[in-house]
Coordinates of C-alpha atoms and ligand atoms in Angstrom, one line a residue:
M142 CA 43.5 -111.6 67.8
L143 CA 45.5 -113.1 65.0
R144 CA 45.3 -111.1 61.8
G145 CA 44.9 -112.8 58.5
M146 CA 48.0 -112.7 56.3
M147 CA 46.4 -111.8 53.0
M148 CA 47.2 -108.9 50.7
N149 CA 45.1 -105.9 51.3
E150 CA 44.0 -105.1 47.7
P151 CA 41.4 -102.3 47.9
L152 CA 38.1 -103.0 46.2
L153 CA 38.1 -100.3 43.5
V154 CA 35.7 -100.0 40.5
T155 CA 38.7 -99.2 38.3
S156 CA 39.9 -102.8 38.8
I157 CA 36.6 -104.1 37.4
L158 CA 37.0 -102.3 34.0
R159 CA 40.8 -103.2 34.0
H160 CA 39.8 -106.9 34.4
A161 CA 37.3 -106.7 31.5
A162 CA 39.8 -104.9 29.3
L163 CA 42.5 -107.5 29.9
Y164 CA 40.4 -110.7 29.8
H165 CA 37.3 -109.7 27.8
A166 CA 39.1 -107.3 25.5
D167 CA 37.0 -107.9 22.4
T168 CA 33.6 -108.3 24.2
E169 CA 31.3 -105.7 22.8
I170 CA 29.5 -102.8 24.3
V171 CA 26.7 -101.7 21.9
S172 CA 24.8 -98.4 22.3
R173 CA 21.9 -96.8 20.7
T174 CA 23.2 -93.2 20.6
T175 CA 21.3 -90.0 21.1
E176 CA 22.6 -88.9 17.7
G177 CA 20.9 -91.9 16.1
P178 CA 23.2 -94.6 14.9
I179 CA 24.1 -97.8 16.8
H180 CA 27.7 -97.5 18.2
R181 CA 29.9 -100.5 18.8
Y182 CA 33.1 -100.9 20.6
T183 CA 34.8 -103.2 23.1
Y184 CA 35.8 -103.3 26.8
A185 CA 39.4 -102.7 25.6
D186 CA 38.2 -99.5 23.9
A187 CA 36.1 -98.4 27.0
W188 CA 39.2 -98.8 29.2
V189 CA 41.3 -96.5 27.0
R190 CA 38.6 -93.9 26.7
A191 CA 37.9 -93.9 30.5
Q192 CA 41.6 -93.1 30.9
K193 CA 41.4 -90.3 28.3
L194 CA 38.5 -88.9 30.2
A195 CA 40.4 -89.1 33.5
N196 CA 43.2 -87.1 31.8
A197 CA 40.8 -84.6 30.5
L198 CA 39.2 -84.1 34.0
A199 CA 42.7 -83.5 35.4
A200 CA 43.5 -81.0 32.6
L201 CA 40.3 -79.1 33.5
G202 CA 41.6 -78.8 37.1
M203 CA 39.1 -81.1 38.7
Q204 CA 40.2 -82.4 42.1
P205 CA 39.7 -85.7 44.0
G206 CA 36.4 -85.5 45.9
D207 CA 34.8 -83.2 43.3
R208 CA 31.3 -84.0 42.3
I209 CA 30.8 -84.3 38.6
G210 CA 27.2 -84.5 37.4
T211 CA 25.8 -86.5 34.6
L212 CA 22.4 -86.0 32.8
A213 CA 22.5 -88.9 30.4
W214 CA 20.8 -92.0 29.0
N215 CA 22.3 -95.4 29.1
G216 CA 25.2 -95.3 26.7
Y217 CA 28.9 -95.9 26.3
R218 CA 30.0 -92.3 27.1
H219 CA 28.0 -92.5 30.3
L220 CA 29.9 -95.7 31.1
E221 CA 33.2 -93.9 30.5
C222 CA 32.0 -91.3 33.0
Y223 CA 31.3 -93.9 35.7
Y224 CA 34.9 -95.2 35.5
G225 CA 36.8 -92.1 34.4
I226 CA 35.3 -89.9 37.1
G227 CA 35.1 -92.6 39.9
G228 CA 38.6 -94.0 39.2
S229 CA 40.0 -90.5 39.5
G230 CA 38.8 -90.2 43.1
M231 CA 35.9 -87.9 42.0
V232 CA 32.2 -88.6 42.4
C233 CA 30.1 -89.5 39.4
H234 CA 26.8 -87.8 40.4
T235 CA 24.1 -89.2 38.2
I236 CA 21.0 -87.0 37.9
N237 CA 17.5 -88.1 36.9
P238 CA 16.5 -85.9 34.0
R239 CA 12.8 -86.8 34.5
L240 CA 12.7 -84.8 37.7
F241 CA 11.2 -81.3 37.7
P242 CA 13.8 -78.7 36.4
E243 CA 13.7 -76.9 39.8
Q244 CA 14.5 -80.3 41.5
I245 CA 17.5 -80.8 39.2
A246 CA 18.8 -77.3 40.0
Y247 CA 18.4 -78.0 43.7
I248 CA 20.3 -81.3 43.4
V249 CA 23.2 -79.9 41.3
N250 CA 23.6 -77.0 43.8
H251 CA 23.2 -79.2 46.9
A252 CA 25.8 -81.6 45.6
E253 CA 28.0 -78.6 44.6
D254 CA 28.7 -80.2 41.2
R255 CA 31.7 -78.6 39.5
L256 CA 31.1 -80.0 36.0
L257 CA 28.1 -81.4 34.3
F258 CA 28.1 -84.0 31.5
T259 CA 24.9 -84.0 29.5
D260 CA 23.4 -85.8 26.5
L261 CA 22.2 -83.7 23.6
T262 CA 18.6 -84.4 24.7
F263 CA 19.0 -82.4 27.9
V264 CA 20.6 -79.2 26.6
P265 CA 17.3 -77.4 26.4
L266 CA 16.4 -78.4 29.9
L267 CA 19.7 -77.0 31.1
E268 CA 19.2 -73.8 29.2
G269 CA 16.0 -73.3 31.2
I270 CA 17.8 -73.6 34.6
A271 CA 21.3 -72.2 33.7
Q272 CA 20.7 -69.0 35.8
E273 CA 20.4 -71.1 38.9
L274 CA 23.5 -73.2 38.4
S275 CA 26.0 -70.7 39.5
G276 CA 28.5 -73.1 41.0
L277 CA 29.2 -75.0 37.8
K278 CA 32.5 -74.5 36.1
G279 CA 31.3 -75.9 32.8
I280 CA 29.0 -78.2 30.9
V281 CA 30.2 -80.9 28.6
V282 CA 27.9 -82.2 25.8
M283 CA 28.4 -85.9 25.3
T284 CA 28.7 -85.8 21.5
D285 CA 31.2 -85.0 18.8
R286 CA 32.0 -81.7 17.1
A287 CA 29.7 -82.3 14.1
N288 CA 26.7 -82.7 16.5
M289 CA 27.4 -79.9 18.9
P290 CA 24.2 -77.9 19.4
E291 CA 23.6 -74.1 19.0
S292 CA 23.0 -73.1 22.6
T293 CA 22.8 -70.1 24.9
L294 CA 24.7 -72.0 27.6
P295 CA 28.0 -70.4 28.4
G296 CA 31.2 -72.3 28.2
L297 CA 29.8 -75.4 26.5
M298 CA 32.4 -78.1 25.9
C299 CA 32.4 -81.0 23.4
Y300 CA 33.1 -84.4 24.9
E301 CA 34.9 -85.8 21.9
D302 CA 37.1 -82.7 21.6
L303 CA 38.0 -83.0 25.3
L304 CA 39.1 -86.6 24.8
A305 CA 40.8 -86.2 21.4
D306 CA 44.2 -85.0 22.5
Q307 CA 44.5 -86.9 25.8
P308 CA 46.7 -89.9 26.2
G309 CA 44.9 -93.3 26.5
S310 CA 46.7 -94.2 29.8
F311 CA 46.2 -92.6 33.1
D312 CA 48.0 -93.0 36.4
W313 CA 45.0 -94.0 38.5
P314 CA 45.4 -92.8 42.1
D315 CA 45.8 -95.3 44.9
L316 CA 42.5 -94.8 46.6
D317 CA 41.2 -96.1 49.9
E318 CA 38.3 -98.4 49.0
N319 CA 35.9 -96.3 51.1
T320 CA 36.4 -93.3 48.8
A321 CA 33.2 -92.1 47.3
C322 CA 32.8 -93.0 43.5
G323 CA 29.1 -92.4 42.8
M324 CA 26.2 -90.4 44.0
C325 CA 22.4 -90.5 43.5
Y326 CA 19.7 -88.4 45.0
T327 CA 16.5 -90.1 46.1
S328 CA 13.5 -89.0 44.1
G329 CA 12.2 -87.0 47.0
T330 CA 8.5 -88.0 47.1
T331 CA 8.7 -86.8 50.7
G332 CA 10.7 -83.6 51.3
N333 CA 13.8 -82.6 49.4
P334 CA 15.8 -85.2 47.5
K335 CA 18.7 -86.6 49.6
G336 CA 22.1 -87.6 48.3
V337 CA 23.3 -91.2 48.7
L338 CA 27.1 -91.5 48.3
Y339 CA 28.3 -94.9 47.1
S340 CA 31.9 -95.9 47.8
H341 CA 34.2 -98.0 45.6
R342 CA 33.9 -100.8 48.1
S343 CA 30.1 -100.7 48.3
S344 CA 29.9 -100.6 44.5
Y345 CA 32.3 -103.5 44.1
L346 CA 30.6 -105.7 46.7
H347 CA 27.2 -104.9 45.2
A348 CA 28.3 -105.8 41.7
M349 CA 29.5 -109.2 43.0
A350 CA 26.2 -109.8 44.6
A351 CA 24.3 -108.7 41.5
C352 CA 26.1 -111.4 39.4
M353 CA 25.2 -114.2 41.7
P354 CA 23.0 -117.0 40.2
D355 CA 20.0 -116.2 42.4
V356 CA 20.3 -112.5 41.6
F357 CA 20.9 -111.4 38.0
G358 CA 22.8 -114.6 37.3
L359 CA 25.3 -113.0 35.0
S360 CA 28.2 -114.7 33.2
A361 CA 30.5 -114.2 30.2
S362 CA 28.1 -115.9 28.0
D363 CA 25.3 -113.4 28.7
V364 CA 24.3 -110.3 26.8
V365 CA 22.8 -107.7 29.2
L366 CA 20.6 -104.8 28.4
P367 CA 19.9 -102.5 31.4
V368 CA 16.6 -100.7 30.8
V369 CA 16.8 -99.3 34.2
P370 CA 18.5 -96.0 33.8
M371 CA 22.1 -95.3 34.6
F372 CA 20.8 -92.1 36.2
H373 CA 18.9 -94.0 38.9
V374 CA 20.9 -96.1 41.4
N375 CA 23.6 -97.0 38.9
A376 CA 21.2 -99.0 36.7
W377 CA 20.9 -101.4 39.6
G378 CA 24.7 -102.0 39.5
I379 CA 24.8 -103.5 35.9
P380 CA 27.5 -101.1 34.6
Y381 CA 29.8 -102.6 37.3
A382 CA 28.4 -106.2 37.3
A383 CA 28.6 -106.8 33.5
P384 CA 32.3 -106.0 33.0
M385 CA 33.1 -108.0 36.2
V386 CA 32.0 -111.2 34.5
G387 CA 32.7 -110.1 30.9
A388 CA 29.1 -110.0 29.8
K389 CA 28.3 -108.2 26.6
L390 CA 26.6 -104.9 27.3
V391 CA 23.8 -103.3 25.3
F392 CA 22.7 -99.8 26.0
P393 CA 19.2 -98.6 24.8
G394 CA 19.8 -94.9 24.9
G395 CA 16.6 -92.9 25.4
K396 CA 14.4 -95.2 23.3
L397 CA 12.5 -97.3 25.9
D398 CA 9.3 -98.0 24.0
G399 CA 8.2 -101.6 23.2
A400 CA 9.2 -101.6 19.6
S401 CA 12.7 -100.1 20.2
L402 CA 13.5 -102.5 23.0
Y403 CA 12.2 -105.5 21.1
E404 CA 14.4 -104.5 18.1
L405 CA 17.6 -104.4 20.3
F406 CA 16.7 -107.5 22.3
E407 CA 16.4 -109.5 19.1
A408 CA 19.2 -107.9 17.1
E409 CA 21.8 -108.3 19.9
T410 CA 20.5 -111.6 21.2
V411 CA 20.0 -110.1 24.7
T412 CA 19.7 -112.8 27.5
N413 CA 19.3 -110.6 30.6
T414 CA 17.6 -107.3 31.2
A415 CA 16.2 -105.3 34.2
G416 CA 13.7 -102.6 34.7
V417 CA 10.6 -101.3 36.5
P418 CA 7.1 -102.9 35.8
T419 CA 5.9 -99.9 33.8
V420 CA 8.5 -100.6 31.1
W421 CA 7.5 -104.3 30.9
L422 CA 3.8 -103.4 30.7
A423 CA 4.5 -101.3 27.6
L424 CA 6.7 -104.1 26.1
L425 CA 4.1 -106.8 26.8
N426 CA 1.4 -104.8 25.2
W427 CA 3.5 -104.1 22.1
L428 CA 4.5 -107.8 21.8
D429 CA 0.8 -108.8 22.1
A430 CA -0.3 -106.2 19.5
N431 CA 2.4 -107.3 17.1
R432 CA 2.2 -111.0 17.8
K433 CA 5.9 -111.2 18.7
T434 CA 7.8 -113.1 21.3
L435 CA 11.3 -112.8 22.8
T436 CA 13.6 -115.5 21.4
S437 CA 16.9 -115.0 23.2
M438 CA 15.8 -113.6 26.6
R439 CA 16.5 -115.8 29.6
R440 CA 15.9 -113.6 32.6
I441 CA 14.1 -110.3 33.3
A442 CA 14.7 -108.6 36.6
I443 CA 11.7 -106.6 37.7
G444 CA 11.7 -104.3 40.7
G445 CA 11.3 -100.7 41.9
S446 CA 7.6 -101.4 42.5
A447 CA 5.7 -104.6 42.9
C448 CA 5.6 -106.9 39.9
P449 CA 2.1 -108.2 39.4
P450 CA 1.8 -112.0 39.2
V451 CA 0.1 -111.6 35.8
M452 CA 3.3 -110.1 34.4
I453 CA 5.4 -113.0 35.7
Q454 CA 3.0 -115.4 34.1
R455 CA 3.0 -113.7 30.7
F456 CA 6.8 -113.7 30.6
R457 CA 6.9 -117.4 31.7
E458 CA 4.6 -118.3 28.8
M459 CA 7.4 -116.9 26.5
G460 CA 10.0 -119.1 28.3
V461 CA 11.5 -116.1 30.1
E462 CA 12.3 -116.3 33.8
V463 CA 11.3 -113.3 36.0
L464 CA 13.4 -112.3 38.9
H465 CA 11.4 -110.2 41.2
A466 CA 13.8 -108.0 43.3
W467 CA 13.5 -105.3 45.9
G468 CA 15.8 -102.3 46.5
M469 CA 16.2 -98.7 47.3
T470 CA 18.5 -95.8 46.3
E471 CA 19.8 -96.1 49.8
T472 CA 20.7 -99.8 49.4
S473 CA 22.7 -99.6 46.2
P474 CA 19.9 -100.9 45.4
L475 CA 19.7 -104.7 45.5
G476 CA 18.6 -106.1 48.9
L477 CA 16.1 -108.9 48.2
A478 CA 16.0 -111.2 45.1
N479 CA 13.4 -113.9 44.4
M480 CA 14.5 -117.3 43.1
P481 CA 13.0 -120.5 44.3
K482 CA 15.0 -123.0 46.5
S483 CA 15.5 -126.7 45.8
K484 CA 12.7 -127.6 48.2
H485 CA 10.3 -125.6 46.0
A486 CA 10.7 -128.0 43.0
G487 CA 7.4 -129.7 43.7
L488 CA 5.2 -126.6 44.0
S489 CA 2.1 -126.4 41.8
A490 CA 2.0 -123.7 39.2
D491 CA -0.2 -121.5 41.3
E492 CA 2.0 -121.9 44.4
A493 CA 5.2 -121.2 42.4
L494 CA 3.6 -118.0 41.0
A495 CA 2.5 -116.9 44.5
L496 CA 6.1 -117.4 45.7
A497 CA 7.6 -115.6 42.7
A498 CA 5.4 -112.6 43.3
K499 CA 7.0 -112.0 46.7
Q500 CA 9.8 -109.4 46.7
G501 CA 12.5 -112.0 47.5
R502 CA 14.9 -113.2 50.1
P503 CA 18.0 -111.4 51.5
I504 CA 21.1 -111.3 49.5
C505 CA 24.1 -112.3 51.6
G506 CA 25.8 -109.2 52.9
V507 CA 22.5 -107.3 53.5
R508 CA 20.8 -108.0 56.8
F509 CA 17.1 -107.5 57.4
R510 CA 14.8 -107.2 60.4
V511 CA 11.0 -106.8 60.6
V512 CA 10.0 -105.0 63.7
D513 CA 6.8 -103.7 65.4
G514 CA 6.3 -100.1 66.5
S515 CA 8.4 -100.6 69.6
G516 CA 11.4 -102.0 67.6
N517 CA 10.7 -105.7 68.6
D518 CA 11.1 -108.4 65.9
V519 CA 7.8 -109.8 64.7
A520 CA 7.4 -113.5 64.0
R521 CA 8.9 -114.8 60.7
D522 CA 5.7 -116.6 59.8
G523 CA 4.8 -115.0 56.5
T524 CA 1.7 -113.3 58.0
S525 CA 2.9 -111.1 60.9
F526 CA 3.9 -107.7 59.5
G527 CA 6.1 -104.9 60.6
R528 CA 8.6 -102.3 59.4
L529 CA 11.5 -103.4 57.3
L530 CA 14.9 -102.5 58.6
V531 CA 18.2 -103.1 56.8
R532 CA 21.9 -102.8 57.3
G533 CA 25.0 -103.9 55.5
S534 CA 28.1 -102.7 53.5
T535 CA 25.9 -101.6 50.6
V536 CA 23.4 -99.6 52.8
C537 CA 23.8 -95.9 53.3
S538 CA 24.8 -94.7 56.7
G539 CA 23.7 -91.1 56.2
Y540 CA 23.0 -88.5 53.5
F541 CA 25.4 -86.2 51.8
G542 CA 25.5 -82.8 53.5
V543 CA 22.9 -83.7 56.1
T544 CA 24.4 -83.1 59.5
E545 CA 21.4 -83.5 61.8
S546 CA 20.9 -86.9 63.2
P547 CA 19.3 -89.1 60.5
A548 CA 15.6 -89.5 61.1
H549 CA 15.7 -93.0 59.6
Q550 CA 17.4 -94.5 62.7
M551 CA 14.4 -95.9 64.4
V552 CA 16.6 -98.7 65.8
P553 CA 20.2 -97.4 66.0
G554 CA 22.5 -98.9 63.4
W555 CA 19.6 -100.0 61.2
F556 CA 18.2 -98.1 58.2
E557 CA 14.4 -97.9 58.2
T558 CA 13.1 -98.6 54.7
G559 CA 9.6 -97.2 55.1
D560 CA 8.2 -100.5 53.8
V561 CA 5.7 -102.6 55.7
V562 CA 6.3 -106.3 55.1
T563 CA 6.0 -109.9 56.2
M564 CA 8.9 -112.4 56.2
D565 CA 8.5 -116.2 56.2
A566 CA 10.7 -118.8 57.8
D567 CA 12.7 -119.2 54.5
G568 CA 13.4 -115.4 54.5
Y569 CA 11.0 -114.5 51.7
V570 CA 9.8 -111.0 52.2
Q571 CA 6.5 -109.7 50.9
I572 CA 5.8 -106.0 50.8
V573 CA 2.4 -105.1 52.2
D574 CA 2.9 -101.5 51.3
R575 CA 5.0 -98.4 51.8
T576 CA 4.1 -97.0 55.2
K577 CA 2.5 -94.0 53.6
D578 CA 0.4 -95.9 51.0
V579 CA -1.2 -98.5 53.2
I580 CA -5.0 -98.1 53.5
K581 CA -6.2 -98.2 57.1
S582 CA -9.8 -99.3 57.3
G583 CA -11.5 -99.7 60.7
G584 CA -8.2 -100.3 62.4
E585 CA -7.2 -103.0 59.9
W586 CA -4.6 -102.5 57.1
I587 CA -5.4 -103.1 53.5
S588 CA -2.5 -103.6 51.1
S589 CA -2.8 -101.4 48.0
I590 CA -0.3 -103.7 46.3
D591 CA -2.6 -106.7 46.7
L592 CA -5.6 -104.8 45.3
E593 CA -3.6 -103.5 42.3
N594 CA -2.2 -107.0 41.5
I595 CA -5.7 -108.4 41.4
A596 CA -7.0 -105.5 39.3
V597 CA -4.2 -105.8 36.7
G598 CA -4.9 -109.5 36.5
H599 CA -8.2 -108.6 34.6
P600 CA -7.6 -108.7 30.9
G601 CA -9.4 -105.4 30.4
V602 CA -7.1 -103.4 32.7
Q603 CA -4.0 -101.7 31.5
E604 CA -2.9 -100.1 34.8
A605 CA -4.5 -99.7 38.3
A606 CA -3.8 -97.9 41.5
A607 CA -5.5 -98.4 44.8
V608 CA -5.7 -95.4 47.1
A609 CA -7.3 -94.5 50.4
V610 CA -10.2 -92.1 50.5
P611 CA -11.3 -90.6 53.9
D612 CA -14.4 -92.3 55.3
E613 CA -16.4 -91.2 58.3
K614 CA -17.1 -94.6 59.6
W615 CA -14.0 -96.6 58.7
G616 CA -11.3 -93.9 58.7
E617 CA -10.2 -94.8 55.2
R618 CA -11.6 -97.0 52.4
P619 CA -9.9 -98.3 49.2
V620 CA -10.8 -96.9 45.8
L621 CA -9.4 -98.2 42.5
V622 CA -8.3 -95.8 39.8
V623 CA -8.1 -97.7 36.6
V624 CA -6.8 -97.2 33.0
R625 CA -8.7 -99.6 30.7
K626 CA -7.0 -101.3 27.7
P627 CA -7.8 -99.3 24.5
D628 CA -10.4 -101.9 23.3
S629 CA -12.0 -102.7 26.7
A630 CA -15.5 -101.7 27.8
L631 CA -14.9 -103.0 31.3
T632 CA -17.4 -101.8 33.9
R633 CA -17.1 -101.1 37.6
E634 CA -19.2 -104.1 38.5
E635 CA -17.3 -106.5 36.3
L636 CA -14.0 -105.4 37.9
L637 CA -15.2 -105.5 41.5
A638 CA -16.5 -109.0 40.9
V639 CA -13.0 -110.4 40.4
F640 CA -12.1 -109.5 44.0
E641 CA -14.8 -111.8 45.4
G642 CA -13.1 -114.7 47.1
K643 CA -9.6 -113.3 46.5
V644 CA -9.6 -110.9 49.4
A645 CA -11.7 -110.5 52.6
K646 CA -15.0 -108.8 51.8
W647 CA -14.0 -105.7 53.8
C648 CA -10.9 -105.3 51.6
I649 CA -12.8 -105.1 48.3
P650 CA -12.6 -101.5 47.0
D651 CA -15.7 -99.3 47.5
D652 CA -15.5 -97.9 44.0
V653 CA -13.7 -97.8 40.7
R654 CA -12.9 -94.6 38.8
F655 CA -11.8 -95.0 35.2
V656 CA -9.2 -92.5 33.9
D657 CA -7.2 -92.0 30.7
G658 CA -3.8 -92.2 32.4
L659 CA -2.1 -92.4 35.8
P660 CA 0.7 -90.1 36.9
H661 CA 4.2 -91.7 37.6
T662 CA 7.2 -90.6 39.5
A663 CA 10.5 -89.8 37.8
T664 CA 11.5 -93.5 38.4
G665 CA 8.3 -94.9 36.9
K666 CA 6.3 -95.7 40.0
L667 CA 2.7 -94.8 40.5
L668 CA 2.6 -91.3 42.0
K669 CA 0.2 -92.2 44.9
S670 CA 0.0 -88.7 46.4
E671 CA -1.2 -87.3 43.1
I672 CA -3.6 -90.2 42.5
R673 CA -5.1 -89.7 45.9
H674 CA -5.6 -86.0 45.0
M675 CA -7.2 -87.0 41.7
V676 CA -9.8 -88.9 43.7
T677 CA -10.3 -86.6 46.7
G678 CA -9.4 -83.2 45.3
P679 CA -11.9 -80.6 44.2
E680 CA -12.0 -81.9 40.7
G681 CA -12.2 -85.5 41.9
V682 CA -12.4 -88.2 39.1
Ligands
ADP1178 P1 12.2 -93.5 46.1 O1 12.4 -93.9 47.5 O2 12.6 -92.2 45.9 O3 10.8 -93.9 45.5 P2 13.7 -95.8 45.4 O4 13.9 -96.2 44.0 O5 14.8 -95.8 46.3 O6 13.2 -94.4 45.3 O7 12.5 -96.6 46.0 C1 12.6 -97.6 47.0 C2 11.2 -98.1 47.3 O8 10.6 -98.7 46.2 C3 11.2 -99.2 48.3 O9 11.3 -98.7 49.6 C4 9.9 -99.9 48.1 O10 8.8 -99.3 48.7 C5 9.7 -99.8 46.6 N1 10.1 -101.0 45.9 C6 11.3 -101.3 45.4 N2 11.3 -102.6 44.8 C7 10.0 -103.0 45.1 C8 9.3 -104.3 44.7 N3 9.9 -105.2 44.1 N4 8.0 -104.4 45.1 C9 7.4 -103.4 45.8 N5 8.0 -102.2 46.1 C10 9.3 -102.0 45.8

């Protein structure tokens, strides 16, 4: 074997921010702060402050490998944590504040976090669980002295005080690129949450993939606002991808309602954004109600759960391109992204929409297989379905602190996603369902996603979930649980009529139950287990 003769420069996230500070020094980072006002500074400023933070961490006695938790919205101080903590050889452990307090305590303790950085918003939450967080050496509130809260929490520190006296340059350690830099726990809809440890290398490679034209398509002329939170899978990699290309970053803080997002989108001329369908549903309703449209937006990435075709259509009518994408906490998250190929130029509007509603095709660097119950590949014909397996440099190989053999290794070396999908000859994957959500009727599988997409296509429907209810004859039958739009008088019969001709007769839901609201997970997905319970439980709707 003849080795290549190229320098072995490790892929470290620190080099991403250094690059932005050198060559996009005056490009802005704009944040809506928890304290209220809009904050503005530049990549050059962020680079200096990340180094101040790294010095502060060293002064507090933190060591390489230590896990440092964050409970924070999308904002500039959180960005400084990503780089200051990760660059120091420590692990920036982002925690989802929407989880139940006991889950947060479990996660902090399981990760053995030594310090916790928190936004003002979450101080009361921490006060409630402080007793259980015995391993923490301290809590840092991400604010200045003037805004420090009165609190019962012991040893509370002020972020700006910590940084104030530190030098703005830091001797970053020479790290192996496989060193961990970030950590995120899965939301734990089944069993306890599990910790995924991202490395510098995986984060760097993932950021490069995220920038590609058929993924987020980011460049130095873009303005990016990640709605997807920095506490869940690194905001889909945007805090690394944007500085890599020198895109201006806009952080929305904790205000994710339609009006607040619209205001920032327009004021900062945002061109790219990303988030889960629930957020876009709220934005679209607000835009409709206020007769507004998006004027600078170019591309919206939608993923985390299936993006209904009607949502793609509504954004298209505003001249905004939708990128449907698929990912998991375990895959950094981006794995599939949906942009058409040159050969699709002649598709009719309906065909193009059907294609765009698929979850996407593999991003280079992430390999996929679709297999049957015995682990054999199924045909790539767009109709044969099987379990989706994945592997690659941005896919987790195990979970933090879990020693027993990973249950996800159905085929050794491949991570089992838990999704049931089809793949066509061009590589486009369509999710039929998560394995646990699929409705099995008379031995056939009914896709809850298909039924939901059709239901939300009705103008009177705000949100819809399709769940299985036990049935003596068929095993399971689908039932729709629906939230009507505020002014809608939609009936069961009217809604069921729209399914005629769109799905096989036996796939049409047996019933429709109207409710005032549907429960969501901490990451904004329909909480199917609870919705099933709403229908089948003792107080069934
Ligand atoms: P959790 O597994 O805790 O819900 P993740 O955010 O890691 O958290 O969820 C990953 C899952 O989300 C995928 O396995 C898939 O079922 C679902 N998902 C992600 N993107 C899409 C999408 N575009 N369409 C349908 N489902 C999606």
